[in-house]
Tab-separated table of C-alpha atoms in Angstrom:
chain	number	residue	atom	x	y	z
A	1	MET	CA	0.000	0.000	0.000
A	2	PRO	CA	1.246	3.524	-0.756
A	3	GLN	CA	2.618	5.345	2.253
A	4	THR	CA	0.584	8.302	3.504
A	5	LYS	CA	2.248	11.568	2.558
A	6	ARG	CA	2.789	13.870	5.522
A	7	LYS	CA	3.894	17.484	5.794
A	8	PRO	CA	4.203	19.963	8.664
A	9	LEU	CA	1.145	22.204	8.889
A	10	CYS	CA	1.183	25.744	10.289
A	11	VAL	CA	-1.744	28.157	10.323
A	12	ASP	CA	-1.704	31.934	10.796
A	13	LEU	CA	-3.933	32.738	13.753
A	14	TYR	CA	-4.038	35.856	15.952
A	15	GLY	CA	-0.986	37.260	14.193
A	16	GLN	CA	1.257	34.237	14.747
A	17	LEU	CA	2.034	30.973	12.958
A	18	ARG	CA	0.641	28.046	14.951
A	19	ALA	CA	2.205	24.623	14.353
A	20	LEU	CA	-0.338	21.798	14.283
A	21	GLY	CA	2.194	19.043	13.653
A	22	GLU	CA	3.179	16.762	10.789
A	23	LEU	CA	-0.202	15.778	9.382
A	24	PRO	CA	-1.293	13.802	6.311
A	25	THR	CA	-1.648	16.213	3.399
A	26	ALA	CA	-5.122	14.792	2.782
A	27	VAL	CA	-6.406	16.461	5.968
A	28	HIS	CA	-4.547	19.794	5.683
A	29	THR	CA	-7.523	21.660	4.199
A	30	ASP	CA	-9.950	20.287	6.780
A	31	ALA	CA	-7.501	21.066	9.595
A	32	ARG	CA	-7.273	24.696	8.447
A	33	THR	CA	-11.065	24.858	8.237
A	34	LEU	CA	-11.328	23.429	11.740
A	35	VAL	CA	-8.977	26.074	13.158
A	36	THR	CA	-11.081	28.823	11.558
A	37	ALA	CA	-14.231	27.251	13.003
A	38	LEU	CA	-12.705	27.033	16.484
A	39	ALA	CA	-11.550	30.663	16.292
A	40	ARG	CA	-15.087	31.769	15.430
A	41	GLU	CA	-16.422	29.637	18.250
A	42	ALA	CA	-13.977	31.224	20.708
A	43	SER	CA	-14.933	34.762	19.679
A	44	GLY	CA	-18.654	34.140	19.321
A	45	ARG	CA	-18.607	35.963	15.989
A	46	GLY	CA	-18.988	34.890	12.393
A	47	ARG	CA	-21.096	32.174	10.829
A	48	PRO	CA	-20.432	28.742	12.381
A	49	ILE	CA	-18.471	26.290	10.240
A	50	THR	CA	-19.120	22.563	10.460
A	51	LEU	CA	-17.310	19.525	9.097
A	52	SER	CA	-18.966	16.186	8.479
A	53	GLU	CA	-18.436	13.598	11.187
A	54	ASP	CA	-16.103	11.429	9.113
A	55	ARG	CA	-13.902	14.397	8.114
A	56	LEU	CA	-13.768	15.639	11.692
A	57	ASP	CA	-12.803	12.146	12.859
A	58	ALA	CA	-10.013	12.071	10.264
A	59	VAL	CA	-8.551	15.353	11.558
A	60	ASP	CA	-8.901	14.153	15.149
A	61	ALA	CA	-7.071	10.910	14.356
A	62	ALA	CA	-4.307	12.764	12.509
A	63	LEU	CA	-3.777	15.147	15.429
A	64	ARG	CA	-3.597	12.265	17.893
A	65	ALA	CA	-1.207	10.255	15.727
A	66	ALA	CA	1.440	12.836	14.881
A	67	GLY	CA	0.100	16.260	15.721
A	68	ALA	CA	1.016	18.809	18.336
A	69	PHE	CA	-2.341	18.329	20.095
A	70	ASP	CA	-4.127	15.320	21.515
A	71	GLY	CA	-7.160	15.550	19.271
A	72	VAL	CA	-9.761	18.167	18.425
A	73	GLY	CA	-10.652	18.849	22.059
A	74	ALA	CA	-7.081	19.818	22.905
A	75	LEU	CA	-6.894	22.024	19.805
A	76	ARG	CA	-10.118	23.774	20.845
A	77	THR	CA	-8.624	24.528	24.264
A	78	ALA	CA	-5.436	25.828	22.637
A	79	VAL	CA	-7.308	28.156	20.266
A	80	ALA	CA	-9.280	29.645	23.163
A	81	GLY	CA	-6.039	30.142	25.088
A	82	TRP	CA	-4.311	31.820	22.138
A	83	ARG	CA	-7.216	34.221	21.852
A	84	ARG	CA	-7.001	35.155	25.537
A	85	GLN	CA	-3.241	35.704	25.287
A	86	THR	CA	-3.524	38.051	22.324
A	87	ARG	CA	-6.462	40.084	23.585
A	88	MET	CA	-5.631	43.648	24.403
A	89	LYS	CA	-5.170	44.477	28.068
A	90	ALA	CA	-7.346	47.370	29.198
A	91	ASP	CA	-4.579	49.433	30.813
A	92	ALA	CA	-2.538	52.143	29.089
A	93	ASP	CA	0.423	49.904	28.270
A	94	GLY	CA	-1.796	47.180	26.839
A	95	ILE	CA	-3.854	49.555	24.716
A	96	ASN	CA	-0.840	51.354	23.265
A	97	ALA	CA	1.013	48.100	22.615
A	98	TYR	CA	-2.000	46.670	20.802
A	99	TYR	CA	-2.921	49.728	18.739
A	100	ASP	CA	0.416	50.370	17.067
A	101	ALA	CA	0.623	52.482	13.897
A	102	GLU	CA	-0.013	49.562	11.535
A	103	ARG	CA	-3.021	48.229	13.407
A	104	SER	CA	-4.490	51.730	13.875
A	105	ASP	CA	-4.373	52.413	10.126
A	106	ALA	CA	-5.840	48.987	9.313
A	107	TYR	CA	-8.633	49.437	11.880
A	108	THR	CA	-9.561	52.813	10.421
A	109	ALA	CA	-9.641	51.534	6.841
A	110	ARG	CA	-11.671	48.428	7.662
A	111	LEU	CA	-14.355	49.690	10.043
A	112	ALA	CA	-15.396	53.091	8.704
A	113	GLY	CA	-18.825	51.897	7.519
A	114	PRO	CA	-19.884	49.855	10.564
A	115	GLN	CA	-18.625	52.503	12.995
A	116	ALA	CA	-20.590	55.211	11.204
A	117	ALA	CA	-23.813	53.211	11.560
A	118	LEU	CA	-23.194	52.585	15.263
A	119	ALA	CA	-22.361	56.239	15.917
A	120	GLY	CA	-25.504	57.303	14.092
A	121	ARG	CA	-27.611	55.031	16.272
A	122	CYS	CA	-25.952	56.405	19.420
A	123	LEU	CA	-26.804	59.931	18.294
A	124	GLU	CA	-30.439	58.948	17.695
A	125	LEU	CA	-30.712	57.276	21.102
A	126	ALA	CA	-29.194	60.256	22.925
A	127	GLY	CA	-32.410	62.233	22.360
A	128	LEU	CA	-30.661	65.551	21.779
A	129	PRO	CA	-32.692	68.622	20.791
A	130	ASP	CA	-32.868	69.170	17.037
A	131	GLY	CA	-31.231	65.805	16.401
A	132	GLY	CA	-27.965	66.961	17.947
A	133	ARG	CA	-27.320	69.835	15.545
A	134	GLY	CA	-25.091	72.353	17.290
A	135	SER	CA	-24.624	70.081	20.330
A	136	LEU	CA	-21.181	69.684	21.900
A	137	LEU	CA	-20.651	65.923	22.314
A	138	LEU	CA	-18.028	63.910	24.140
A	139	ASP	CA	-16.925	60.867	22.113
A	140	VAL	CA	-15.651	58.465	24.788
A	141	GLY	CA	-13.043	56.002	23.543
A	142	CYS	CA	-13.056	57.649	20.133
A	143	GLY	CA	-10.069	55.755	18.700
A	144	SER	CA	-9.270	57.148	15.255
A	145	CYS	CA	-12.560	59.131	15.342
A	146	LEU	CA	-14.493	56.926	12.934
A	147	SER	CA	-17.467	57.667	15.192
A	148	SER	CA	-16.801	61.409	15.374
A	149	ALA	CA	-17.039	61.913	11.603
A	150	PRO	CA	-20.742	60.956	11.296
A	151	LEU	CA	-21.520	63.009	14.409
A	152	ALA	CA	-19.969	66.065	12.783
A	153	ALA	CA	-21.801	65.324	9.536
A	154	ALA	CA	-25.077	65.433	11.499
A	155	GLY	CA	-24.251	68.934	12.721
A	156	SER	CA	-22.854	68.071	16.159
A	157	VAL	CA	-19.494	69.230	17.486
A	158	PRO	CA	-17.665	66.136	18.781
A	159	VAL	CA	-14.608	66.110	21.023
A	160	GLY	CA	-12.886	62.734	21.135
A	161	LEU	CA	-11.157	61.108	24.077
A	162	ASP	CA	-8.960	58.016	23.936
A	163	LEU	CA	-5.942	56.367	25.534
A	164	ALA	CA	-4.362	54.953	22.351
A	165	ARG	CA	-1.780	57.435	21.071
A	166	GLU	CA	-1.448	55.992	17.568
A	167	MET	CA	-5.211	56.023	17.108
A	168	LEU	CA	-5.312	59.678	18.132
A	169	LEU	CA	-2.584	60.491	15.619
A	170	VAL	CA	-4.769	58.994	12.888
A	171	ALA	CA	-7.696	61.056	14.203
A	172	ARG	CA	-5.697	64.280	14.167
A	173	ARG	CA	-4.725	63.715	10.536
A	174	SER	CA	-8.430	63.904	9.722
A	175	GLY	CA	-8.790	67.204	11.589
A	176	ALA	CA	-10.701	65.799	14.569
A	177	GLU	CA	-10.574	67.463	17.991
A	178	VAL	CA	-9.190	64.855	20.401
A	179	VAL	CA	-7.783	64.597	23.923
A	180	HIS	CA	-5.415	61.927	25.239
A	181	ALA	CA	-7.009	60.586	28.436
A	182	ASP	CA	-8.203	57.417	30.159
A	183	MET	CA	-11.993	57.052	30.251
A	184	SER	CA	-11.748	55.157	33.564
A	185	ARG	CA	-9.977	58.068	35.304
A	186	PRO	CA	-11.157	61.620	36.144
A	187	LEU	CA	-11.878	63.403	32.872
A	188	PRO	CA	-9.999	66.623	31.984
A	189	PHE	CA	-13.125	68.713	31.329
A	190	ARG	CA	-15.197	71.267	33.227
A	191	SER	CA	-18.440	70.125	34.789
A	192	GLY	CA	-21.483	70.444	32.554
A	193	VAL	CA	-19.540	71.452	29.456
A	194	PHE	CA	-21.042	68.841	27.100
A	195	ASP	CA	-24.600	68.476	25.827
A	196	GLY	CA	-24.346	64.687	25.570
A	197	ALA	CA	-21.926	61.792	25.211
A	198	VAL	CA	-21.548	58.815	22.911
A	199	SER	CA	-19.179	55.878	22.853
A	200	VAL	CA	-18.743	53.280	20.112
A	201	SER	CA	-17.134	49.892	20.744
A	202	ALA	CA	-15.117	51.003	23.771
A	203	ALA	CA	-17.110	50.553	27.000
A	204	GLN	CA	-16.485	46.784	27.043
A	205	PHE	CA	-12.945	47.557	28.242
A	206	LEU	CA	-14.455	48.967	31.434
A	207	CYS	CA	-15.629	45.427	32.208
A	208	GLU	CA	-12.040	44.239	32.768
A	209	ASP	CA	-9.712	44.747	35.708
A	210	ALA	CA	-6.784	46.996	34.782
A	211	ALA	CA	-3.830	48.688	36.485
A	212	GLY	CA	-4.667	47.002	39.776
A	213	GLU	CA	-8.236	48.319	39.803
A	214	ALA	CA	-11.370	46.186	39.672
A	215	ALA	CA	-13.749	46.503	36.736
A	216	PRO	CA	-16.769	47.720	38.765
A	217	GLU	CA	-14.776	50.632	40.176
A	218	ARG	CA	-13.437	51.592	36.740
A	219	ALA	CA	-16.945	51.525	35.256
A	220	ARG	CA	-18.413	53.537	38.133
A	221	ARG	CA	-15.799	56.252	37.785
A	222	CYS	CA	-16.346	56.493	34.036
A	223	LEU	CA	-20.109	56.854	34.395
A	224	SER	CA	-19.806	59.271	37.326
A	225	GLU	CA	-17.390	61.440	35.358
A	226	THR	CA	-19.648	61.262	32.319
A	227	ARG	CA	-22.539	62.489	34.428
A	228	ARG	CA	-20.388	65.321	35.753
A	229	VAL	CA	-19.230	66.632	32.372
A	230	VAL	CA	-22.611	66.209	30.656
A	231	GLY	CA	-24.684	67.411	33.565
A	232	GLY	CA	-28.172	67.081	32.090
A	233	ARG	CA	-27.741	69.746	29.434
A	234	GLY	CA	-30.301	68.208	27.113
A	235	GLY	CA	-29.092	64.793	25.996
A	236	ALA	CA	-28.231	61.377	27.317
A	237	ALA	CA	-24.998	59.415	27.288
A	238	VAL	CA	-25.226	56.396	24.985
A	239	PHE	CA	-22.470	53.790	25.041
A	240	GLN	CA	-22.479	51.070	22.380
A	241	PHE	CA	-20.310	48.152	23.470
A	242	HIS	CA	-19.280	44.619	22.543
A	243	PRO	CA	-19.511	42.423	25.647
A	244	PRO	CA	-17.501	39.188	25.597
A	245	PRO	CA	-19.747	36.451	24.147
A	246	GLU	CA	-19.042	34.116	27.049
A	247	ALA	CA	-20.239	36.702	29.608
A	248	ALA	CA	-22.427	39.161	27.718
A	249	GLN	CA	-25.161	39.525	30.341
A	250	ALA	CA	-22.655	39.889	33.185
A	251	ALA	CA	-20.735	42.643	31.385
A	252	ALA	CA	-23.920	44.465	30.414
A	253	SER	CA	-25.241	44.249	33.972
A	254	LEU	CA	-21.955	45.644	35.290
A	255	LEU	CA	-22.288	48.744	33.105
A	256	LEU	CA	-25.954	49.187	34.014
A	257	ALA	CA	-25.132	48.935	37.722
A	258	ALA	CA	-22.313	51.462	37.309
A	259	ALA	CA	-24.639	53.965	35.655
A	260	ARG	CA	-27.263	53.573	38.362
A	261	HIS	CA	-24.575	53.841	41.044
A	262	ALA	CA	-23.660	57.194	39.489
A	263	GLY	CA	-27.262	58.324	40.004
A	264	LEU	CA	-28.240	58.146	36.342
A	265	ALA	CA	-31.488	56.870	34.884
A	266	ALA	CA	-30.146	53.949	32.884
A	267	ALA	CA	-31.294	51.128	30.642
A	268	LEU	CA	-29.782	48.440	28.450
A	269	ALA	CA	-30.903	48.075	24.853
A	270	VAL	CA	-30.070	45.688	22.052
A	271	ASP	CA	-30.564	46.682	18.455
A	272	GLN	CA	-30.186	45.185	14.990
A	273	THR	CA	-28.326	48.304	13.905
A	274	HIS	CA	-27.155	46.863	10.589
A	275	HIS	CA	-30.564	45.258	9.803
A	276	THR	CA	-29.035	41.788	10.041
A	277	ALA	CA	-29.357	39.016	12.607
A	278	ALA	CA	-26.464	40.504	14.601
A	279	VAL	CA	-27.482	42.546	17.634
A	280	ARG	CA	-25.506	45.355	19.204
A	281	TRP	CA	-25.622	46.340	22.875
A	282	TYR	CA	-26.235	49.901	24.097
A	283	LEU	CA	-26.234	51.546	27.501
A	284	TYR	CA	-28.535	54.572	27.782
A	285	ALA	CA	-27.834	56.840	30.772
A	286	ALA	CA	-29.429	60.215	31.482
A	287	GLU	CA	-29.763	62.732	34.284
A	288	PRO	CA	-32.975	61.998	36.243
A	289	PRO	CA	-35.653	64.655	35.714
A	290	ALA	CA	-35.459	67.415	38.297
A	291	ALA	CA	-39.192	67.094	38.933
A	292	ALA	CA	-38.807	63.499	40.155
A	293	PRO	CA	-39.002	62.952	43.934
A	294	HIS	CA	-35.490	63.599	45.252
A	295	ALA	CA	-34.379	63.480	41.600
A	296	SER	CA	-34.335	59.700	41.907
A	297	ALA	CA	-33.658	57.606	38.835
A	298	PRO	CA	-36.553	55.489	37.549
A	299	PRO	CA	-35.980	51.728	37.381
A	300	PRO	CA	-34.879	50.253	34.041
A	301	PRO	CA	-37.688	49.366	31.629
A	302	GLY	CA	-37.059	45.614	31.579
A	303	GLY	CA	-36.672	43.430	28.527
A	304	CYS	CA	-38.385	42.835	25.209
A	305	TYR	CA	-39.543	39.310	24.431
A	306	ALA	CA	-38.899	39.755	20.711
A	307	CYS	CA	-35.262	40.735	20.727
A	308	ALA	CA	-33.346	40.172	23.930
A	309	PRO	CA	-32.590	37.869	26.841
A	310	GLY	CA	-33.961	38.750	30.238
A	311	ALA	CA	-37.376	39.714	28.891
A	312	GLY	CA	-39.745	40.907	31.543
A	313	SER	CA	-37.074	41.245	34.220
A	314	GLU	CA	-35.746	44.481	35.665
A	315	GLY	CA	-32.400	45.179	34.089
A	316	GLY	CA	-33.110	43.040	31.041
A	317	ALA	CA	-32.160	44.502	27.680
A	318	CYS	CA	-35.017	46.085	25.756
A	319	CYS	CA	-35.424	47.114	22.147
A	320	VAL	CA	-35.137	50.670	20.863
A	321	LEU	CA	-38.925	51.004	20.661
A	322	ARG	CA	-39.398	50.196	24.333
A	323	LEU	CA	-36.433	52.353	25.328
A	324	ALA	CA	-37.971	55.370	23.588
A	325	ARG	CA	-41.345	54.880	25.303
A	326	TRP	CA	-39.716	54.402	28.710
A	327	ALA	CA	-37.591	57.549	28.364
A	328	GLU	CA	-40.532	59.659	27.238
A	329	ARG	CA	-42.735	58.376	30.047
A	330	HIS	CA	-40.147	59.362	32.677
A	331	GLY	CA	-39.341	62.768	31.221
A	332	LEU	CA	-35.885	61.726	29.988
A	333	PRO	CA	-34.279	62.657	26.657
A	334	ALA	CA	-36.300	60.440	24.335
A	335	PRO	CA	-34.491	58.442	21.632
A	336	GLN	CA	-35.416	59.504	18.111
A	337	PRO	CA	-34.747	56.492	15.846
A	338	ALA	CA	-35.033	57.062	12.121
A	339	GLU	CA	-38.413	56.240	10.574
A	340	GLU	CA	-36.838	53.554	8.406
A	341	HIS	CA	-35.428	51.816	11.473
A	342	VAL	CA	-38.704	52.075	13.372
A	343	ALA	CA	-40.480	50.383	10.457
A	344	PHE	CA	-37.845	47.627	10.418
A	345	LEU	CA	-38.227	46.996	14.163
A	346	GLU	CA	-42.020	46.924	13.904
A	347	ARG	CA	-41.806	44.291	11.157
A	348	GLU	CA	-39.422	42.216	13.262
A	349	HIS	CA	-41.757	42.380	16.276
A	350	ALA	CA	-44.760	41.398	14.158
A	351	ARG	CA	-42.877	38.515	12.587
A	352	TYR	CA	-41.762	37.133	15.928
A	353	ALA	CA	-45.279	37.472	17.351
A	354	HIS	CA	-46.743	35.561	14.407
A	355	LYS	CA	-44.209	32.750	14.814
A	356	LEU	CA	-44.999	32.432	18.499
A	357	LEU	CA	-48.762	32.525	17.971
A	358	ARG	CA	-48.607	30.024	15.109
A	359	ALA	CA	-46.587	27.519	17.107
A	360	TRP	CA	-48.809	28.044	20.143
A	361	ARG	CA	-52.000	27.439	18.158
A	362	ARG	CA	-50.740	24.625	15.934
A	363	LEU	CA	-49.234	22.504	18.664
A	364	SER	CA	-52.119	23.184	20.997
A	365	ASP	CA	-54.396	21.755	18.321
A	366	ALA	CA	-52.065	18.799	17.885
A	367	SER	CA	-52.084	18.077	21.616
A	368	HIS	CA	-55.918	18.020	21.507
A	369	GLY	CA	-56.059	15.821	18.422
A	370	ARG	CA	-57.299	18.694	16.253
A	371	ALA	CA	-55.768	19.632	12.918
A	372	ALA	CA	-55.984	23.372	12.519
A	373	SER	CA	-53.894	23.226	9.353
A	374	PRO	CA	-52.302	20.639	7.045
A	375	THR	CA	-48.992	21.372	8.749
A	376	ALA	CA	-50.449	20.608	12.152
A	377	ALA	CA	-52.065	17.418	10.847
A	378	GLN	CA	-48.697	16.160	9.686
A	379	GLN	CA	-47.072	16.528	13.096
A	380	GLN	CA	-46.081	13.150	14.493
A	381	PRO	CA	-46.385	12.398	18.228
A	382	GLY	CA	-42.741	11.310	18.315
A	383	ALA	CA	-41.619	14.566	16.773
A	384	LEU	CA	-43.713	16.565	19.215
A	385	ALA	CA	-42.188	14.722	22.148
A	386	ALA	CA	-38.722	15.703	20.963
A	387	LEU	CA	-39.508	19.420	20.860
A	388	PRO	CA	-38.204	21.498	23.795
A	389	PRO	CA	-40.891	23.289	25.799
A	390	LEU	CA	-41.524	26.994	25.928
A	391	SER	CA	-39.902	28.743	28.835
A	392	ALA	CA	-42.125	30.296	31.476
A	393	ASP	CA	-41.466	33.764	30.016
A	394	GLU	CA	-42.339	32.613	26.498
A	395	ARG	CA	-45.512	30.906	27.723
A	396	GLU	CA	-46.574	34.091	29.500
A	397	CYS	CA	-45.861	36.112	26.363
A	398	ALA	CA	-47.836	33.696	24.165
A	399	GLU	CA	-50.832	33.892	26.493
A	400	ARG	CA	-50.702	37.684	26.486
A	401	LEU	CA	-50.481	37.761	22.684
A	402	TRP	CA	-53.399	35.345	22.381
A	403	ARG	CA	-55.617	37.665	24.407
A	404	VAL	CA	-54.482	40.656	22.359
A	405	VAL	CA	-55.377	39.056	19.018
A	406	GLY	CA	-58.792	37.992	20.277
A	407	GLY	CA	-58.363	34.226	20.469
A	408	ALA	CA	-57.815	33.622	16.752
A	409	LEU	CA	-54.624	33.395	14.739
A	410	PRO	CA	-54.430	36.450	12.447
A	411	ARG	CA	-52.563	36.622	9.169
A	412	ALA	CA	-48.995	37.833	9.365
A	413	GLU	CA	-49.900	40.973	7.417
A	414	ASP	CA	-52.702	41.809	9.857
A	415	LEU	CA	-50.220	41.952	12.732
A	416	LYS	CA	-48.308	44.701	10.929
A	417	ALA	CA	-51.309	47.022	10.661
A	418	PRO	CA	-52.354	49.559	13.306
A	419	PRO	CA	-53.922	49.501	15.805
A	420	LEU	CA	-53.246	45.771	16.303
A	421	LEU	CA	-49.508	46.297	15.811
A	422	GLU	CA	-49.371	48.657	18.795
A	423	ARG	CA	-51.071	46.108	21.057
A	424	VAL	CA	-48.793	43.330	19.811
A	425	ILE	CA	-45.681	45.400	20.539
A	426	ASP	CA	-47.004	46.222	24.018
A	427	ALA	CA	-47.541	42.512	24.639
A	428	LEU	CA	-44.007	41.685	23.557
A	429	HIS	CA	-42.742	44.400	25.875
A	430	GLY	CA	-44.703	42.947	28.760
A	431	THR	CA	-46.541	46.240	29.188
A	432	ALA	CA	-49.908	45.388	27.666
A	433	ALA	CA	-52.884	45.619	29.966
A	434	SER	CA	-54.161	42.473	28.224
A	435	GLU	CA	-57.194	44.375	27.038
A	436	PRO	CA	-58.987	42.440	24.299
A	437	PRO	CA	-59.267	44.156	20.909
A	438	ALA	CA	-62.501	45.431	19.466
A	439	VAL	CA	-63.201	41.980	17.992
A	440	SER	CA	-65.309	39.963	20.375
A	441	THR	CA	-63.493	37.083	22.019
A	442	GLN	CA	-66.604	35.467	23.437
A	443	GLY	CA	-66.361	31.746	23.001
A	444	ALA	CA	-62.716	31.863	21.983
A	445	GLU	CA	-60.740	29.126	23.656
A	446	MET	CA	-57.382	29.886	25.196
A	447	PRO	CA	-55.008	27.241	23.831
A	448	ARG	CA	-54.085	24.676	26.425
A	449	VAL	CA	-50.642	23.395	25.699
A	450	GLY	CA	-48.712	20.610	27.285
A	451	PRO	CA	-44.970	20.213	27.486
A	452	ASN	CA	-44.591	19.239	23.813
A	453	ILE	CA	-44.405	22.732	22.344
A	454	ILE	CA	-41.915	24.060	19.883
A	455	ARG	CA	-39.542	26.685	21.244
A	456	VAL	CA	-39.677	29.564	18.793
A	457	CYS	CA	-37.466	31.887	20.783
A	458	SER	CA	-33.682	31.642	21.168
A	459	GLY	CA	-32.520	31.758	17.604
A	460	SER	CA	-35.471	30.856	15.383
A	461	THR	CA	-35.859	34.407	14.107
A	462	LYS	CA	-33.642	37.427	13.684
A	463	ALA	CA	-35.779	39.442	16.058
A	464	CYS	CA	-35.271	37.046	18.922
A	465	ARG	CA	-31.643	37.435	19.907
């Protein structure tokens, strides 16, 4: 039999060549694909990549036989470790070592479009008078000022602040006004000098210990200083951030707690800013209204069943629609999302509601031996038994939606039309009074569903997560 041809295999990952060992050339391509898949898994970003079981077994066997790792599991652990080692440390030395001249230029060239969209959303959520035109804004963690450019284009006057020297040099070449400072330390500005503040893709670094100081203290100081320099002059502070995928809720909760500790009215929001399945996190923080008792901050609005984890719970992330209603109700600077984005979010809410109602009705009928539709009639008992149940929150939401629609499954298009759309959105926000619509619900049966119900949340639709 011909001898298997082997060659050393190295892959470029996190800026370094990683030796996988002397592997059969027949598995080199699959081994490279596997490393890419494991890197995406470690970061929580990018579309998942899968290999067939036999190809994965072949790579695993090759690694065990003559590789540098004892199988796929050991390689997965190594990839996660490499990522941790190469992540930027949040102190001054780490930031300046990471953002050297080459990386600063590459970052600026690659992320201009996405950063502009995120900065634009921050400006909308800040609720500034006249859309921010003429407002003096602090751009916290501005980097090379990719976020400042769209703010200036909207008529605002941004002043950037960052700790990375090379990034600030890039910003100055574009004519931006910037200051070299650490956002987790006292800020070098007079109290009340700014009308509002924004931050794009920087606040996640406050969720890490740095320079011998714990993350909660760093975040509290940043939000306290932000409150001091903004001082309720008309707009909110809005920080867009990328929490680590393995601890997203913990990082978001840390920032929310820091804002509330600073005495700010604060809320977490998630938003499909790029109109894709990817969601982006935002922290909204504003000076409590002076008319409030003791100027106390109102509690956060809670979550949105259609788009975020923690729905219905205090401190859960909400959508932009609920954030705007909450801010307006409490006399805070109200977010002003663009009409196009509002229409997109309304469609996403209606689509999620229809999915939940359809599954609720169809599988309720199946559990009672009724066939409400050909699809329901084709459901097999074995298949139903394999379906995971709705969570308690999802069950509560489905019941609320069922009351809102009057005990009958409407067409998807009907859910998008006012006034039903407003009631559906309220139900998804957990704020509906469960008032039935004008259509009589007399005789309508509330679906009784057992444990064998499809779970339509957690990834079945873009609006869910």
